[in-house]
Amino acid sequence: MDTVTERSHAKLNLSLDVLSKREDGYHDLKTVMCSVEFGDDVSVSLRTDGRTVCRSNLSWLPGDSRNLAVKAVEAFFETLGEKNPGAEIDLNKRVPVGAGMAGGSSNAAAVLRALNALTGAGLSAEALRGIGLKVGSDVPYCVAGGNALAEGRGEILSALPAVPECSAVICKPAFSISTADLFRRIDSHQLRTHPDTTGLIAAMKAQDLQGIARRMYNVFEDALTGSSREILSIRGELLDSGALGAVMTGTGSAVFGLFDDPKKAERAFSRFRGRYKDCCVTRIVSEPVMAE
Ligand code: C5P
C-alpha cells in the first residue's frame, strides 16, 4: 500500500485585522500569515472499503468527520466527483490543539496534497485551495503556506516576500479559546486599534525585521476577557526576554515572539519550558510547500 507523508507546518499571524461581519456569518479579514518549521507529520494511504480511519498520538482527538483531516478526504473525492475509496490517516501531532496555529487546518491541507499525489489527480495548488475552503477558512492558506496576505474569509491570498532569518518562540497557555466565541465577542466590541498592514508589508519588502516586529498586531488581543489575561503576560515576558515583537496568533491562545538572535530565543524558550507544556523555539520557513 502506497503511503505519502506530508509535513504539516504550523502558521503564525504576524498581523490580524477583522474588517467587517458578512451576510454569511463569517468575517472579512486582512491578515499576514507565515509558516514555521515546527509542525505535525501526516501520513496518508488509500483504502478500498470507503471508510476513512484517522489515528493520532493524541488519544482524545476525534478520528471521525469532526477532524478536519477526515473532512478533507470527503471534500476531495466529492469535488472530483469520484467514489470515495476511504483513507488511512496517521497524524503525528506536535502543534497544540486550540492554539490559533492552524494545526487542524494544516493537517487537512496536508491530506489534500497527499491525496493529490496518491490518486495522480494532478490538481493545481489553486484547485486544492478551492477544495480546502469547503473544509475551513485557514485551509486554502495551508495548501502551500509561505508568506501571504490573506483577505476575504482567508481564501484570497497574495504571496509576500520572505521574512528575514529569525527565530520564533511560541508559547501556549494551558487553556484554549474557541474561535467562534472570539469572533462573536469581537462583533460587540469597539476595536480601538487596527494593525498597520500596509506598513508591515512594506517592512517585509524592505527586509526590515525590526520594522516587521514593531508592526505585529492582532485585534483579537483587544477582545480578550479577564480569564485570558495570561496571554498578555506571556507576551510581556517574551518582550522582556529580548523579542523584537510579540503577539497572539489567530484567535489564540498561543503567543509568539520573533528574535533576531537565536541565543536570546533559546534563553527565552528555557524560561517558558518548565512552566508551559506547549512551547517551542522554531524558525519561519518562507518557501511554499507546494508549487503553483
Ligand atoms: O472556517 P472555519 O470553520 O475554520 O471557521 C471557524 C469559525 O470561525 C466560524 O464558524 C466563524 O464563526 C469564525 N470565522 C469567521 N470569519 C472568518 C473565519 C472564521 O467568522 N473569516
Coordinates of N, CA and C in Angstrom, one line a residue, residues 135-215:
V135 N -13.5 23.0 3.7 CA -13.2 22.3 5.0 C -13.0 23.4 6.1
G136 N -12.4 24.5 5.7 CA -12.2 25.6 6.7 C -11.5 26.8 6.1
S137 N -11.6 27.9 6.8 CA -11.1 29.2 6.3 C -9.6 29.3 6.1
D138 N -8.9 28.5 7.0 CA -7.4 28.6 7.0 C -6.8 27.6 6.1
V139 N -7.6 26.6 5.6 CA -7.1 25.5 4.8 C -6.5 26.0 3.5
P140 N -7.1 27.0 2.8 CA -6.5 27.4 1.5 C -5.1 28.0 1.7
Y141 N -4.9 28.7 2.7 CA -3.5 29.2 3.0 C -2.6 28.1 3.2
C142 N -3.0 27.1 4.0 CA -2.1 26.0 4.4 C -1.8 25.0 3.2
V143 N -2.5 25.1 2.1 CA -2.1 24.3 1.0 C -0.7 24.5 0.6
A144 N -0.2 25.7 0.5 CA 1.2 26.0 0.1 C 2.0 26.7 1.2
G145 N 1.3 27.3 2.2 CA 2.0 28.0 3.3 C 2.8 29.2 2.8
G146 N 4.0 29.4 3.4 CA 4.8 30.5 3.0 C 4.3 31.8 3.6
N147 N 4.8 32.9 3.0 CA 4.3 34.2 3.5 C 3.2 34.8 2.6
A148 N 2.1 35.1 3.2 CA 1.0 35.6 2.4 C 0.1 36.5 3.1
L149 N -0.5 37.4 2.3 CA -1.6 38.3 2.8 C -2.9 37.5 2.5
A150 N -3.7 37.3 3.5 CA -5.0 36.6 3.3 C -6.1 37.6 3.6
E151 N -7.1 37.6 2.6 CA -8.2 38.5 2.7 C -9.5 37.7 2.5
G152 N -10.7 38.4 2.6 CA -11.9 37.7 2.5 C -12.1 36.8 3.7
R153 N -12.6 35.6 3.6 CA -12.6 34.7 4.7 C -11.3 34.2 5.2
G154 N -10.3 34.4 4.3 CA -8.9 33.9 4.5 C -8.4 33.2 3.2
E155 N -9.3 33.2 2.2 CA -9.0 32.4 1.0 C -8.4 33.3 -0.2
I156 N -8.5 34.6 0.0 CA -7.9 35.5 -1.1 C -6.5 35.7 -0.7
L157 N -5.6 35.1 -1.4 CA -4.2 35.0 -1.0 C -3.3 35.8 -1.9
S158 N -2.4 36.6 -1.4 CA -1.3 37.2 -2.2 C 0.0 36.9 -1.6
A159 N 0.9 36.4 -2.4 CA 2.2 36.0 -1.9 C 3.0 37.2 -1.4
L160 N 3.8 37.1 -0.3 CA 4.6 38.2 0.2 C 6.0 37.8 0.2
P161 N 7.0 38.7 0.3 CA 8.4 38.4 0.3 C 8.7 37.6 1.6
A162 N 9.9 37.0 1.6 CA 10.4 36.2 2.7 C 10.6 37.1 4.0
V163 N 10.3 36.5 5.1 CA 10.7 37.3 6.4 C 12.2 37.0 6.6
P164 N 13.0 38.0 6.9 CA 14.4 37.8 7.2 C 14.6 36.7 8.2
E165 N 15.7 36.0 8.1 CA 16.1 34.9 9.0 C 15.9 35.3 10.5
C166 N 15.1 34.6 11.2 CA 14.8 34.9 12.6 C 14.3 33.7 13.3
S167 N 14.3 33.7 14.6 CA 13.8 32.6 15.4 C 12.4 33.0 16.0
A168 N 11.5 32.1 16.2 CA 10.2 32.3 16.8 C 10.1 31.5 18.0
V169 N 9.7 32.1 19.1 CA 9.4 31.3 20.3 C 7.9 31.4 20.5
I170 N 7.3 30.2 20.6 CA 5.9 30.1 20.6 C 5.5 29.5 22.0
C171 N 4.5 30.0 22.6 CA 4.1 29.5 23.9 C 2.6 29.6 24.1
K172 N 2.0 28.4 24.4 CA 0.5 28.4 24.6 C 0.2 28.1 26.0
P173 N -0.7 29.0 26.6 CA -1.1 28.7 28.0 C -2.0 27.4 28.0
A174 N -2.2 26.9 29.2 CA -2.9 25.6 29.3 C -4.3 25.6 28.7
F175 N -5.0 26.8 28.7 CA -6.4 26.9 28.2 C -6.4 27.2 26.7
S176 N -7.5 26.8 26.1 CA -7.7 27.1 24.6 C -8.8 28.2 24.5
I177 N -8.9 28.8 23.4 CA -10.0 29.7 23.1 C -10.8 29.2 21.9
S178 N -12.1 29.3 22.1 CA -13.0 28.9 20.9 C -13.0 30.0 19.9
T179 N -12.6 29.6 18.6 CA -12.5 30.6 17.5 C -13.9 31.3 17.3
A180 N -14.9 30.5 17.3 CA -16.3 31.0 17.0 C -16.7 32.0 18.2
D181 N -16.3 31.7 19.4 CA -16.6 32.6 20.5 C -15.9 33.9 20.4
L182 N -14.6 33.9 20.1 CA -13.9 35.1 20.0 C -14.4 36.0 18.8
F183 N -14.8 35.3 17.7 CA -15.3 36.1 16.6 C -16.6 36.8 17.1
R184 N -17.4 36.0 17.8 CA -18.7 36.6 18.3 C -18.4 37.8 19.3
R185 N -17.4 37.6 20.1 CA -17.1 38.7 21.1 C -16.7 40.0 20.3
I186 N -16.0 39.8 19.2 CA -15.5 41.0 18.5 C -16.6 41.8 17.9
D187 N -17.7 41.1 17.6 CA -18.9 41.8 17.0 C -19.4 42.9 17.9
S188 N -19.3 42.6 19.2 CA -19.9 43.6 20.2 C -18.8 44.4 20.8
H189 N -17.7 44.4 20.2 CA -16.5 45.1 20.8 C -16.1 46.2 19.9
Q190 N -15.9 47.4 20.4 CA -15.4 48.5 19.6 C -13.9 48.5 19.6
L191 N -13.4 48.1 18.4 CA -11.9 48.0 18.3 C -11.2 49.3 18.3
R192 N -10.2 49.4 19.2 CA -9.5 50.7 19.4 C -8.4 50.9 18.4
T193 N -7.8 49.9 17.9 CA -6.7 50.0 17.0 C -6.7 48.9 16.0
H194 N -6.2 49.2 14.8 CA -6.0 48.2 13.8 C -4.6 48.1 13.4
P195 N -4.1 46.9 12.9 CA -2.7 46.8 12.6 C -2.4 47.7 11.3
D196 N -1.2 48.1 11.2 CA -0.7 48.8 10.1 C -0.2 47.7 9.0
T197 N -1.2 47.1 8.4 CA -0.9 46.0 7.4 C 0.0 46.5 6.3
T198 N -0.3 47.7 5.8 CA 0.5 48.3 4.6 C 1.9 48.5 5.1
G199 N 2.1 49.1 6.3 CA 3.5 49.3 6.8 C 4.2 47.9 7.0
L200 N 3.5 46.9 7.5 CA 4.1 45.6 7.7 C 4.6 45.0 6.4
I201 N 3.7 45.1 5.4 CA 4.1 44.6 4.1 C 5.3 45.3 3.5
A202 N 5.3 46.7 3.7 CA 6.5 47.5 3.2 C 7.7 47.0 3.9
A203 N 7.6 46.8 5.3 CA 8.8 46.3 6.0 C 9.3 44.9 5.5
M204 N 8.3 44.1 5.1 CA 8.7 42.8 4.6 C 9.5 43.0 3.2
K205 N 8.9 43.9 2.4 CA 9.6 44.2 1.1 C 11.0 44.7 1.3
A206 N 11.2 45.6 2.4 CA 12.5 46.2 2.7 C 13.4 45.2 3.5
Q207 N 12.9 44.0 3.8 CA 13.6 43.1 4.6 C 14.1 43.6 5.9
D208 N 13.2 44.4 6.5 CA 13.4 45.1 7.8 C 12.8 44.4 8.9
L209 N 13.5 43.5 9.6 CA 12.9 42.6 10.6 C 12.4 43.4 11.8
Q210 N 13.1 44.5 12.2 CA 12.7 45.3 13.3 C 11.3 46.0 13.0
G211 N 11.3 46.5 11.7 CA 10.0 47.1 11.2 C 8.9 46.1 11.2
I212 N 9.1 44.9 10.8 CA 8.1 43.8 10.8 C 7.6 43.6 12.2
A213 N 8.6 43.4 13.1 CA 8.3 43.0 14.5 C 7.5 44.1 15.2
R214 N 7.9 45.4 14.9 CA 7.2 46.5 15.5 C 5.7 46.6 15.1
R215 N 5.4 46.1 13.9 CA 4.1 46.3 13.4 C 3.2 45.1 13.7

